[in-house]
Coordinates of C-alpha atoms and ligand atoms in Angstrom, one line a residue:
X1 CA -0.5 0.3 0.0
X2 CA 1.7 3.1 -0.8
X3 CA 2.1 5.9 2.1
X4 CA 0.2 8.3 2.5
X5 CA 2.9 12.3 1.6
X6 CA 4.1 13.6 4.9
X7 CA 1.6 16.5 4.1
X8 CA -1.3 14.3 4.0
X9 CA -0.3 12.8 7.3
X10 CA 0.0 15.8 8.5
X11 CA -3.0 17.3 8.0
X12 CA -4.9 13.6 9.2
X13 CA -2.7 14.2 12.1
X14 CA -4.2 18.1 13.5
X15 CA -7.7 16.6 12.2
X16 CA -7.9 13.7 14.0
X17 CA -6.7 15.0 17.1
X18 CA -9.0 18.1 16.9
X19 CA -12.4 15.8 16.0
X20 CA -10.8 14.0 18.8
X21 CA -10.5 17.1 21.5
X22 CA -14.2 18.6 19.9
X23 CA -15.9 15.5 21.0
X24 CA -14.4 14.8 24.1
X25 CA -15.2 18.4 25.5
X26 CA -18.8 18.2 23.1
X27 CA -19.2 15.6 25.2
X28 CA -18.9 16.5 28.6
X29 CA -20.4 19.4 27.6
X30 CA -23.2 18.1 26.8
X31 CA -23.5 16.1 29.8
X32 CA -22.2 19.4 32.1
X33 CA -25.8 21.5 30.4
X34 CA -27.7 18.5 31.1
X35 CA -26.9 18.6 34.3
X36 CA -27.1 22.3 35.1
X37 CA -30.9 22.9 33.8
X38 CA -32.1 19.6 36.1
X39 CA -30.6 20.7 39.0
X40 CA -32.4 24.3 37.9
X41 CA -35.6 22.9 37.5
X42 CA -35.2 20.3 41.0
X43 CA -35.2 23.4 42.4
X44 CA -38.3 24.6 40.7
X45 CA -40.2 21.8 41.3
X46 CA -39.2 22.6 44.8
X47 CA -40.0 26.1 45.3
X48 CA -43.3 24.8 43.9
X49 CA -43.9 22.4 46.3
X50 CA -43.0 24.8 49.5
X51 CA -45.8 27.1 47.4
X52 CA -48.5 24.8 47.0
X53 CA -48.0 23.1 50.5
X54 CA -49.3 26.8 51.3
X55 CA -53.0 26.1 49.8
X56 CA -53.1 22.8 50.8
X57 CA -56.0 21.3 52.3
X58 CA -55.4 17.2 52.9
X59 CA -58.4 14.9 55.1
X60 CA -59.7 11.8 55.2
X61 CA -61.2 10.7 51.5
X62 CA -60.4 14.0 50.3
X63 CA -57.6 16.7 49.0
X64 CA -58.1 20.3 48.2
X65 CA -56.1 23.9 46.6
X66 CA -58.0 26.2 48.5
X67 CA -57.5 29.8 47.1
X68 CA -58.5 33.2 46.5
X69 CA -59.8 32.3 42.4
X70 CA -60.6 35.8 42.8
X71 CA -57.1 37.0 43.1
X72 CA -55.9 36.7 39.7
X73 CA -51.7 36.5 40.4
X74 CA -52.8 34.0 43.1
X75 CA -54.8 31.9 41.2
X76 CA -52.1 31.6 38.3
X77 CA -49.6 30.6 40.1
X78 CA -51.5 27.7 42.2
X79 CA -52.4 26.9 39.0
X80 CA -49.1 26.5 37.0
X81 CA -47.4 25.3 40.1
X82 CA -49.9 22.8 40.3
X83 CA -50.3 21.6 36.6
X84 CA -48.4 18.1 37.3
X85 CA -50.4 17.3 40.6
X86 CA -51.5 14.2 41.8
X87 CA -52.6 13.4 45.2
X88 CA -53.1 10.1 46.2
X89 CA -54.2 8.6 50.0
X90 CA -52.0 5.4 51.7
X91 CA -51.8 3.1 52.6
X92 CA -54.8 2.2 50.0
X93 CA -54.1 4.6 46.5
X94 CA -56.9 5.6 46.0
X95 CA -56.0 9.2 43.6
X96 CA -57.5 11.6 45.1
X97 CA -57.0 14.4 43.1
X98 CA -55.3 14.9 39.5
X99 CA -54.3 17.8 36.8
X100 CA -56.2 17.6 34.1
X101 CA -52.3 17.5 32.3
X102 CA -51.8 14.2 34.1
X103 CA -55.2 13.5 33.4
X104 CA -54.5 13.5 29.8
X105 CA -51.6 12.4 29.5
X106 CA -52.7 9.1 30.8
X107 CA -50.0 9.2 34.3
X108 CA -52.0 6.7 36.9
X109 CA -50.5 4.4 39.0
X110 CA -51.6 1.6 40.9
X111 CA -51.7 1.3 44.7
X112 CA -48.3 -0.7 44.1
X113 CA -46.8 2.1 42.8
X114 CA -47.8 4.4 45.0
X115 CA -47.2 2.8 48.5
X116 CA -43.8 1.8 46.8
X117 CA -43.5 5.6 45.2
X118 CA -44.2 6.4 49.3
X119 CA -41.2 4.8 50.5
X120 CA -39.0 5.4 47.4
X121 CA -37.1 8.5 47.1
X122 CA -38.0 12.5 46.5
X123 CA -37.7 12.2 43.0
X124 CA -38.4 10.0 40.5
X125 CA -39.2 10.7 36.8
X126 CA -41.4 9.9 34.8
X127 CA -40.7 9.1 31.3
X128 CA -44.4 9.5 29.0
X129 CA -45.4 9.3 25.5
X130 CA -44.7 13.1 24.8
X131 CA -43.0 13.9 27.8
X132 CA -40.6 12.9 30.5
X133 CA -41.2 14.3 34.2
X134 CA -39.9 14.6 37.6
X135 CA -41.6 14.0 40.7
X136 CA -41.5 15.2 44.2
X137 CA -42.8 12.8 45.9
X138 CA -44.4 13.5 49.7
X139 CA -45.7 11.5 52.6
X140 CA -48.0 14.0 54.1
X141 CA -49.9 13.7 57.5
X142 CA -53.6 15.2 57.7
X143 CA -56.4 15.2 60.1
X144 CA -57.3 12.0 61.6
X145 CA -53.3 10.5 61.2
X146 CA -54.8 10.2 57.7
X147 CA -51.3 9.9 55.1
X148 CA -51.2 11.0 51.5
X149 CA -48.8 11.0 48.8
X150 CA -48.5 13.8 47.6
X151 CA -46.6 14.3 44.0
X152 CA -46.0 17.5 42.0
X153 CA -44.2 17.4 38.6
X154 CA -41.9 19.3 36.6
X155 CA -41.5 18.8 32.7
X156 CA -37.6 18.1 32.3
X157 CA -38.3 18.6 28.4
X158 CA -36.8 22.3 28.1
X159 CA -33.1 20.5 29.4
X160 CA -33.7 18.0 27.0
X161 CA -34.6 20.3 24.6
X162 CA -31.4 22.1 25.2
X163 CA -29.6 19.2 25.3
X164 CA -30.6 17.9 22.1
X165 CA -30.3 21.4 20.3
X166 CA -26.4 21.5 21.5
X167 CA -25.9 18.3 20.0
X168 CA -27.4 18.9 16.9
X169 CA -25.2 21.7 16.7
X170 CA -22.1 20.0 17.6
X171 CA -23.3 17.4 14.8
X172 CA -23.7 20.1 12.5
X173 CA -20.4 23.0 13.3
X174 CA -18.0 20.1 14.6
X175 CA -17.4 17.9 11.5
X176 CA -17.4 22.3 9.3
X177 CA -15.0 22.4 12.2
X178 CA -12.5 19.4 11.3
X179 CA -13.0 20.3 7.9
X180 CA -12.2 24.5 8.5
X181 CA -9.3 23.2 9.8
X182 CA -8.4 20.8 7.6
X183 CA -8.2 22.9 4.6
X184 CA -6.1 25.1 6.7
X185 CA -4.0 22.6 8.3
X186 CA -3.7 21.5 4.4
X187 CA -3.2 24.5 3.0
X188 CA -0.3 25.1 5.9
X189 CA 1.5 21.9 5.6
X190 CA 1.7 23.0 1.9
X191 CA 2.9 26.4 2.8
X192 CA 5.6 24.4 5.7
X193 CA 7.2 21.9 3.6
X194 CA 6.9 24.0 0.3
X195 CA 10.8 25.2 1.0
X196 CA 12.1 21.5 0.9
X197 CA 10.4 20.7 -2.9
X198 CA 12.2 23.1 -3.7
X199 CA 15.3 21.8 -1.7
X200 CA 13.8 18.5 -3.0
X201 CA 14.1 20.2 -6.7
X202 CA 17.3 21.6 -6.0
X203 CA 19.6 18.6 -5.2
X204 CA 18.5 16.7 -8.1
X205 CA 20.3 18.6 -9.9
X206 CA 23.0 18.3 -8.2
X207 CA 25.1 14.9 -9.7
X208 CA 28.8 14.0 -9.6
X209 CA 29.7 16.9 -11.6
X210 CA 28.4 19.9 -10.0
X211 CA 29.3 18.7 -6.8
X212 CA 30.6 22.3 -6.4
X213 CA 26.8 23.1 -6.2
X214 CA 25.1 23.9 -2.7
X215 CA 21.5 24.1 -2.1
X216 CA 19.9 27.4 -1.5
X217 CA 19.3 28.1 2.3
X218 CA 16.9 31.5 3.8
X219 CA 18.5 32.3 6.3
X220 CA 16.2 32.3 8.6
X221 CA 17.5 29.2 10.8
X222 CA 15.1 27.0 10.5
X223 CA 14.4 23.7 10.9
X224 CA 14.3 23.8 6.5
X225 CA 17.7 25.8 6.8
X226 CA 19.4 23.1 8.6
X227 CA 18.8 20.7 6.2
X228 CA 20.5 22.7 3.3
X229 CA 23.2 23.1 5.8
X230 CA 23.7 19.5 6.7
X231 CA 23.0 18.8 3.3
X232 CA 25.4 21.0 2.4
X233 CA 28.2 20.2 4.3
X234 CA 27.6 16.6 3.8
X235 CA 27.9 17.9 -0.6
X236 CA 31.4 19.6 1.0
X237 CA 32.2 16.0 2.2
X238 CA 31.5 14.0 -0.8
X239 CA 33.2 17.4 -3.4
X240 CA 36.9 16.7 -1.0
X241 CA 35.7 12.9 -1.6
X242 CA 35.5 12.7 -5.1
X243 CA 38.4 15.1 -5.4
X244 CA 40.9 13.2 -4.1
X245 CA 39.5 10.0 -5.6
X246 CA 39.8 12.0 -9.0
X247 CA 43.5 13.1 -7.6
X248 CA 43.8 9.0 -6.5
X249 CA 42.3 8.1 -10.5
X250 CA 45.0 9.8 -11.2
X251 CA 48.2 9.4 -10.1
X252 CA 47.5 6.0 -10.0
X253 CA 47.5 5.7 -13.6
X254 CA 50.7 7.4 -13.8
X255 CA 51.6 6.0 -11.4
X256 CA 51.6 2.4 -12.9
X257 CA 52.2 4.3 -16.4
X258 CA 56.2 4.9 -15.7
X259 CA 57.7 2.1 -14.3
X260 CA 55.8 -0.2 -16.8
X261 CA 56.9 2.0 -19.8
X262 CA 60.4 1.4 -18.3
X263 CA 59.9 -2.4 -18.2
X264 CA 58.4 -2.1 -22.1
X265 CA 61.3 0.3 -22.4
X266 CA 63.6 -2.7 -21.4
X267 CA 62.3 -5.4 -22.7
X268 CA 62.3 -4.3 -25.6
X269 CA 65.8 -3.1 -25.9
X270 CA 66.5 -6.8 -24.6
X271 CA 65.5 -7.8 -27.3
X272 CA 66.1 -6.1 -30.1
X273 CA 69.8 -5.5 -28.7
X274 CA 71.2 -8.4 -26.1
X275 CA 73.2 -11.0 -27.6
X276 CA 74.5 -13.7 -25.0
X277 CA 72.8 -14.0 -21.2
X278 CA 74.4 -11.8 -19.1
X279 CA 72.9 -8.9 -21.9
X280 CA 69.3 -10.7 -20.8
X281 CA 70.3 -11.7 -16.7
X282 CA 71.2 -8.0 -16.5
X283 CA 67.8 -6.6 -18.3
X284 CA 66.1 -9.5 -16.2
X285 CA 67.8 -7.9 -13.1
X286 CA 67.6 -4.3 -13.8
X287 CA 63.1 -5.1 -14.7
X288 CA 63.2 -7.3 -11.5
X289 CA 63.5 -3.5 -9.4
X290 CA 61.1 -1.8 -11.5
X291 CA 58.6 -5.4 -10.6
X292 CA 59.3 -4.8 -6.8
X293 CA 58.6 -1.2 -7.1
X294 CA 55.1 -1.7 -8.4
X295 CA 54.3 -4.7 -5.9
X296 CA 55.2 -2.1 -2.8
X297 CA 52.6 0.5 -4.7
X298 CA 50.6 -2.5 -4.9
X299 CA 50.5 -3.9 -1.8
X300 CA 50.6 -0.2 -0.7
X301 CA 47.1 -0.1 -2.3
X302 CA 45.8 -3.6 -1.4
X303 CA 46.5 -2.5 2.4
X304 CA 44.9 0.7 2.3
X305 CA 42.3 -0.5 0.5
X306 CA 41.4 -2.6 3.4
X307 CA 41.7 -0.1 6.1
X308 CA 39.1 2.1 4.7
X309 CA 36.8 -0.9 3.9
X310 CA 37.4 -1.6 7.6
X311 CA 38.6 -5.3 6.8
X312 CA 41.9 -4.9 9.0
X313 CA 43.1 -8.0 11.3
X314 CA 43.5 -5.6 14.5
X315 CA 45.1 -7.3 18.4
X316 CA 45.1 -4.4 20.9
X317 CA 47.7 -5.3 23.5
X318 CA 50.4 -4.2 25.0
X319 CA 52.9 -3.0 22.8
X320 CA 56.7 -2.3 23.9
X321 CA 57.3 1.1 21.8
X322 CA 61.1 1.2 23.0
X323 CA 61.7 -2.3 22.0
X324 CA 59.9 -2.5 18.7
X325 CA 61.6 1.3 18.1
X326 CA 65.0 -0.3 18.7
X327 CA 64.8 -3.3 16.7
X328 CA 63.7 -1.5 13.8
X329 CA 66.8 1.4 13.6
X330 CA 68.8 -2.0 14.2
X331 CA 67.1 -2.9 10.2
X332 CA 67.1 0.7 9.1
X333 CA 71.1 0.4 10.1
X334 CA 72.2 -0.7 7.0
X335 CA 70.0 1.1 4.9
X336 CA 71.1 4.8 6.5
X337 CA 75.2 3.7 6.5
X338 CA 74.8 3.0 2.2
X339 CA 73.5 7.0 2.1
X340 CA 76.3 7.6 4.5
X341 CA 73.5 9.1 6.9
X342 CA 73.9 8.5 10.7
X343 CA 70.9 6.6 12.5
X344 CA 70.9 7.9 16.7
X345 CA 68.3 6.3 19.1
X346 CA 67.1 8.2 22.5
X347 CA 64.3 5.5 23.8
X348 CA 63.8 4.6 27.9
X349 CA 62.8 1.1 28.0
X350 CA 59.3 0.2 28.9
X351 CA 57.9 2.8 27.4
X352 CA 54.1 0.6 26.7
X353 CA 51.4 1.5 24.3
X354 CA 48.5 0.2 23.5
X355 CA 47.8 -1.7 20.3
X356 CA 48.4 -3.5 17.3
X357 CA 52.3 -4.5 17.5
X358 CA 52.1 -4.7 13.9
X359 CA 50.6 -1.4 12.6
X360 CA 52.4 0.5 14.8
X361 CA 55.4 -0.4 13.3
X362 CA 54.3 0.2 10.1
X363 CA 54.1 3.9 11.2
X364 CA 58.0 4.3 12.9
X365 CA 59.0 2.0 9.6
X366 CA 57.4 5.0 6.9
X367 CA 58.4 7.9 9.1
X368 CA 62.2 5.9 9.2
X369 CA 62.6 5.1 5.7
X370 CA 60.9 8.8 4.9
X371 CA 63.6 10.8 7.2
X372 CA 66.8 8.4 5.4
X373 CA 64.9 8.7 2.1
X374 CA 64.7 12.4 1.9
X375 CA 67.8 13.1 3.5
X376 CA 71.3 13.5 1.7
X377 CA 75.1 12.4 2.2
X378 CA 76.0 12.6 5.7
X379 CA 72.4 13.1 7.2
X380 CA 71.4 12.9 11.0
X381 CA 68.1 10.7 11.8
X382 CA 67.4 10.8 15.3
X383 CA 64.9 8.6 16.8
X384 CA 63.6 9.6 20.4
X385 CA 60.7 8.2 22.0
X386 CA 59.4 9.3 25.6
X387 CA 56.4 9.7 27.9
X388 CA 54.8 12.6 28.4
X389 CA 51.0 13.2 30.1
X390 CA 49.9 9.2 29.9
X391 CA 51.2 9.8 26.2
X392 CA 54.1 8.1 24.3
X393 CA 55.8 10.0 22.1
X394 CA 57.5 9.1 19.2
X395 CA 59.6 11.8 17.2
X396 CA 61.6 11.6 13.8
X397 CA 63.8 14.0 12.9
X398 CA 65.7 14.1 10.0
X399 CA 68.2 17.3 8.4
X400 CA 67.0 16.0 5.3
X401 CA 65.5 18.6 2.4
X402 CA 62.5 19.4 4.5
X403 CA 58.6 20.7 3.0
X404 CA 58.0 23.0 2.0
X405 CA 54.9 25.4 3.6
X406 CA 52.6 24.9 1.8
X407 CA 52.9 21.3 1.1
X408 CA 52.5 20.7 4.7
X409 CA 48.6 20.0 4.9
X410 CA 48.7 17.5 2.2
X411 CA 51.2 15.3 3.2
X412 CA 49.4 13.2 5.2
X413 CA 46.8 12.4 2.2
X414 CA 47.1 9.7 -0.4
X415 CA 49.8 10.1 -3.6
X416 CA 50.5 13.8 -2.7
X417 CA 54.2 14.0 -2.6
X418 CA 55.7 17.3 -2.7
X419 CA 57.6 18.8 -5.0
X420 CA 61.0 18.3 -5.0
X421 CA 60.5 14.6 -4.4
X422 CA 58.9 14.2 -7.4
X423 CA 60.3 15.9 -9.6
X424 CA 63.9 14.7 -7.9
X425 CA 62.4 11.2 -8.6
X426 CA 63.0 10.2 -5.1
X427 CA 61.5 6.9 -4.9
X428 CA 57.6 6.6 -3.6
X429 CA 53.9 6.7 -4.5
X430 CA 52.4 9.9 -1.6
X431 CA 50.9 6.4 0.4
X432 CA 52.7 6.6 3.5
X433 CA 52.1 9.1 5.0
X434 CA 48.0 9.1 5.0
X435 CA 48.8 5.2 6.0
X436 CA 50.5 6.4 8.8
X437 CA 47.8 9.1 9.8
X438 CA 45.0 6.4 9.3
X439 CA 47.1 3.8 11.8
X440 CA 47.7 6.9 14.3
X441 CA 43.6 7.8 14.1
X442 CA 43.3 4.3 14.8
X443 CA 45.2 4.3 18.5
X444 CA 43.8 7.2 19.2
X445 CA 46.6 9.2 18.7
X446 CA 47.8 11.6 16.7
X447 CA 50.6 13.1 14.8
X448 CA 52.5 16.2 13.3
X449 CA 54.9 17.5 11.1
X450 CA 56.9 20.7 11.8
X451 CA 60.2 21.1 8.4
X452 CA 62.2 23.9 7.3
X453 CA 62.9 23.2 3.9
X454 CA 66.8 22.8 3.5
X455 CA 66.8 22.9 7.2
X456 CA 65.2 19.7 7.6
X457 CA 61.9 18.1 8.9
X458 CA 60.6 16.0 11.8
X459 CA 57.3 14.0 12.7
X460 CA 55.8 13.9 15.9
X461 CA 53.4 10.8 16.8
X462 CA 51.7 10.8 20.0
X463 CA 49.8 7.4 21.1
X464 CA 47.4 6.4 24.1
X465 CA 50.2 4.6 27.0
X466 CA 49.3 1.1 27.9
X467 CA 48.9 1.6 31.4
X468 CA 46.9 5.2 30.5
X469 CA 45.1 3.8 27.8
X470 CA 44.1 0.9 29.4
X471 CA 42.6 2.7 32.8
X472 CA 40.1 4.8 30.3
Ligands
LIG501 P1 56.6 8.6 -0.9 O1 57.8 9.1 1.0 O2 55.8 7.7 -0.8 O3 56.6 9.8 -1.5 P2 54.9 9.4 2.1 O4 53.1 9.6 1.3 O5 55.3 8.9 2.8 O6 55.1 9.6 0.5 O7 55.2 10.9 2.1 C1 54.5 12.2 1.3 C2 55.3 12.8 1.4 O8 55.7 13.3 2.0 C3 56.6 13.0 -0.1 O9 56.0 12.6 -1.8 C4 57.8 14.3 0.7 O10 57.5 14.4 -0.2 C5 57.5 14.3 2.7 N1 58.0 14.2 3.0 C6 57.3 13.0 4.1 N2 58.6 12.5 5.2 C7 58.9 14.0 4.4 C8 60.6 13.3 4.8 N3 60.7 13.6 5.9 N4 61.3 14.6 4.8 C9 61.0 15.8 3.6 N5 59.7 15.2 2.7 C10 59.0 14.6 2.9

C-alpha cells in the first residue's frame, strides 16, 4: 500500500486530534449542560412544592387546593404550580386529586406503585410518550392521622431540548470545524513543506559533475535551513572525497604508467640488442627492480583499500614501543649507512602503548624510511621515544630536504608527493604518510609535522600509553 504523503499525514493527524478534542469536550459539555438544567428545574420544583403546601387542604377521602379565585395572580400561580399534581391516600393508594394535564397524559398509578413511591426517594422521573417529568414525592400526614402521597411534577423537556439543540449544533459544527481546520492545515502543511520541495528540486539538479553546487538557504535559521546546511556540509565532504578519488585515479594511472613504460622499454631493448645470456640477465635484473617497486606500491594500495573498507585484522594489546623502535632502527641501520646517514636513538626502555604491534611497526618504518629517503649523504636521523602526560611521544627528526609550507597540509593525503621529491624522482608513491595517519587515528593518537626547507623535518606521533589507556 502506498504510504500517504507527509502533507496528507500531517493534515490527517491534526484533523484527527481536533475531532477527538471536539468530541471529548462536546460530550463533557453536553453532559454538564443536561445536569445544570435539570438541577435548575429540580430547584424550581422544590419552590413549587413549598408554594403549593400553603394551599393544600388534606383530609380523609379528600384533597383540595384552596385559594382565592378572585386573586388572579394567586390563582395563576397555584394553577401553574399544580399543572402536574397528584394526591393519593395511603396506604390504600386511592387517587384523590389529579391535575388535568396528568389526566390527559394518562399518568395513572396502581396502588402498589403509589405505596412503593411513598417509601421511595424524594424525586422520581417519569418518561411519558410526549414528555419526561420529574416528580417530587412527599408523604404528608393530614387530620385523623391519615397519610397522603403528594406528587408535584415539572417537565424536564426544556433540559432535554437544550441538550438536543446543543447536540444538533455540535454534530453540524464539528464536521464543519474539522473540515475548515483540515483545509487550513492542508494549506499550512503545503506552505511549511514548500521549501522542502524546493530543496528536493535543487538537490536533484546536483550530480557528481556539479558537486561544487550548494543548496540555497533562506537565512531564516529554521529546520529547513538546517537540513539545507547539513546537506551542504555533506556535499562539501563529498566534493572533497570525490576530488581525492579523482586525484587518486589520476595519480595511480600515472604511477603505474611510469614503471610499466620502463619495463616495456627495457624488454624491447633487450629483445633488440641483447646478444648474450649476460645481457638478458642484466635486463631481467633491472626489470626485477621495477617489479619490486610495482609490487610494493600495489601492496600499499591494498593495505589502504582494506583499511578503508574496515577489513583490517586488529589485535589490541600492550606494545613495547621502545623495543620496537630499537629493533627497527637496527634493521634500517644498513640502509642508512649505505647513504652515509647516521641513525641516532634515544629510547628509554619500557614505554608501552596500547595497540597493534604490526601496525605501529608500519608507522615507525614509514617515518624512518622517509627520513632516510629524503636526507642526503652525511645527514642525521634522530629517533626518540618518551612518556609525557599519559602519551608515548615518538619523534623522528632528520636533517633532510624539508617540506615547503604550502605542501605541509597535504602530505598526509593519498598519492600526494611534495614537489622536490616528485621532480627529483625520489622513490615512492605518496601512500606512506596517509597510511601512517590512518593508523595513528585508529590508535586514538595524533601526528604532527614541523619542517623547514633545506634544514629538515620532524614528525611527532602521540599514542596513548598502555597503562593510561587501560584505565580509560
Ligand atoms: P612517499 O614517501 O612514497 O613519497 P609519503 O606519503 O610517505 O609518500 O610522503 C608524502 C610526501 O611527503 C613525500 O613525497 C615527501 O614530499 C614528503 N615527505 C615525507 N616525509 C618527508 C621527510 N622526512 N622529509 C621531506 N619530505 C618528506
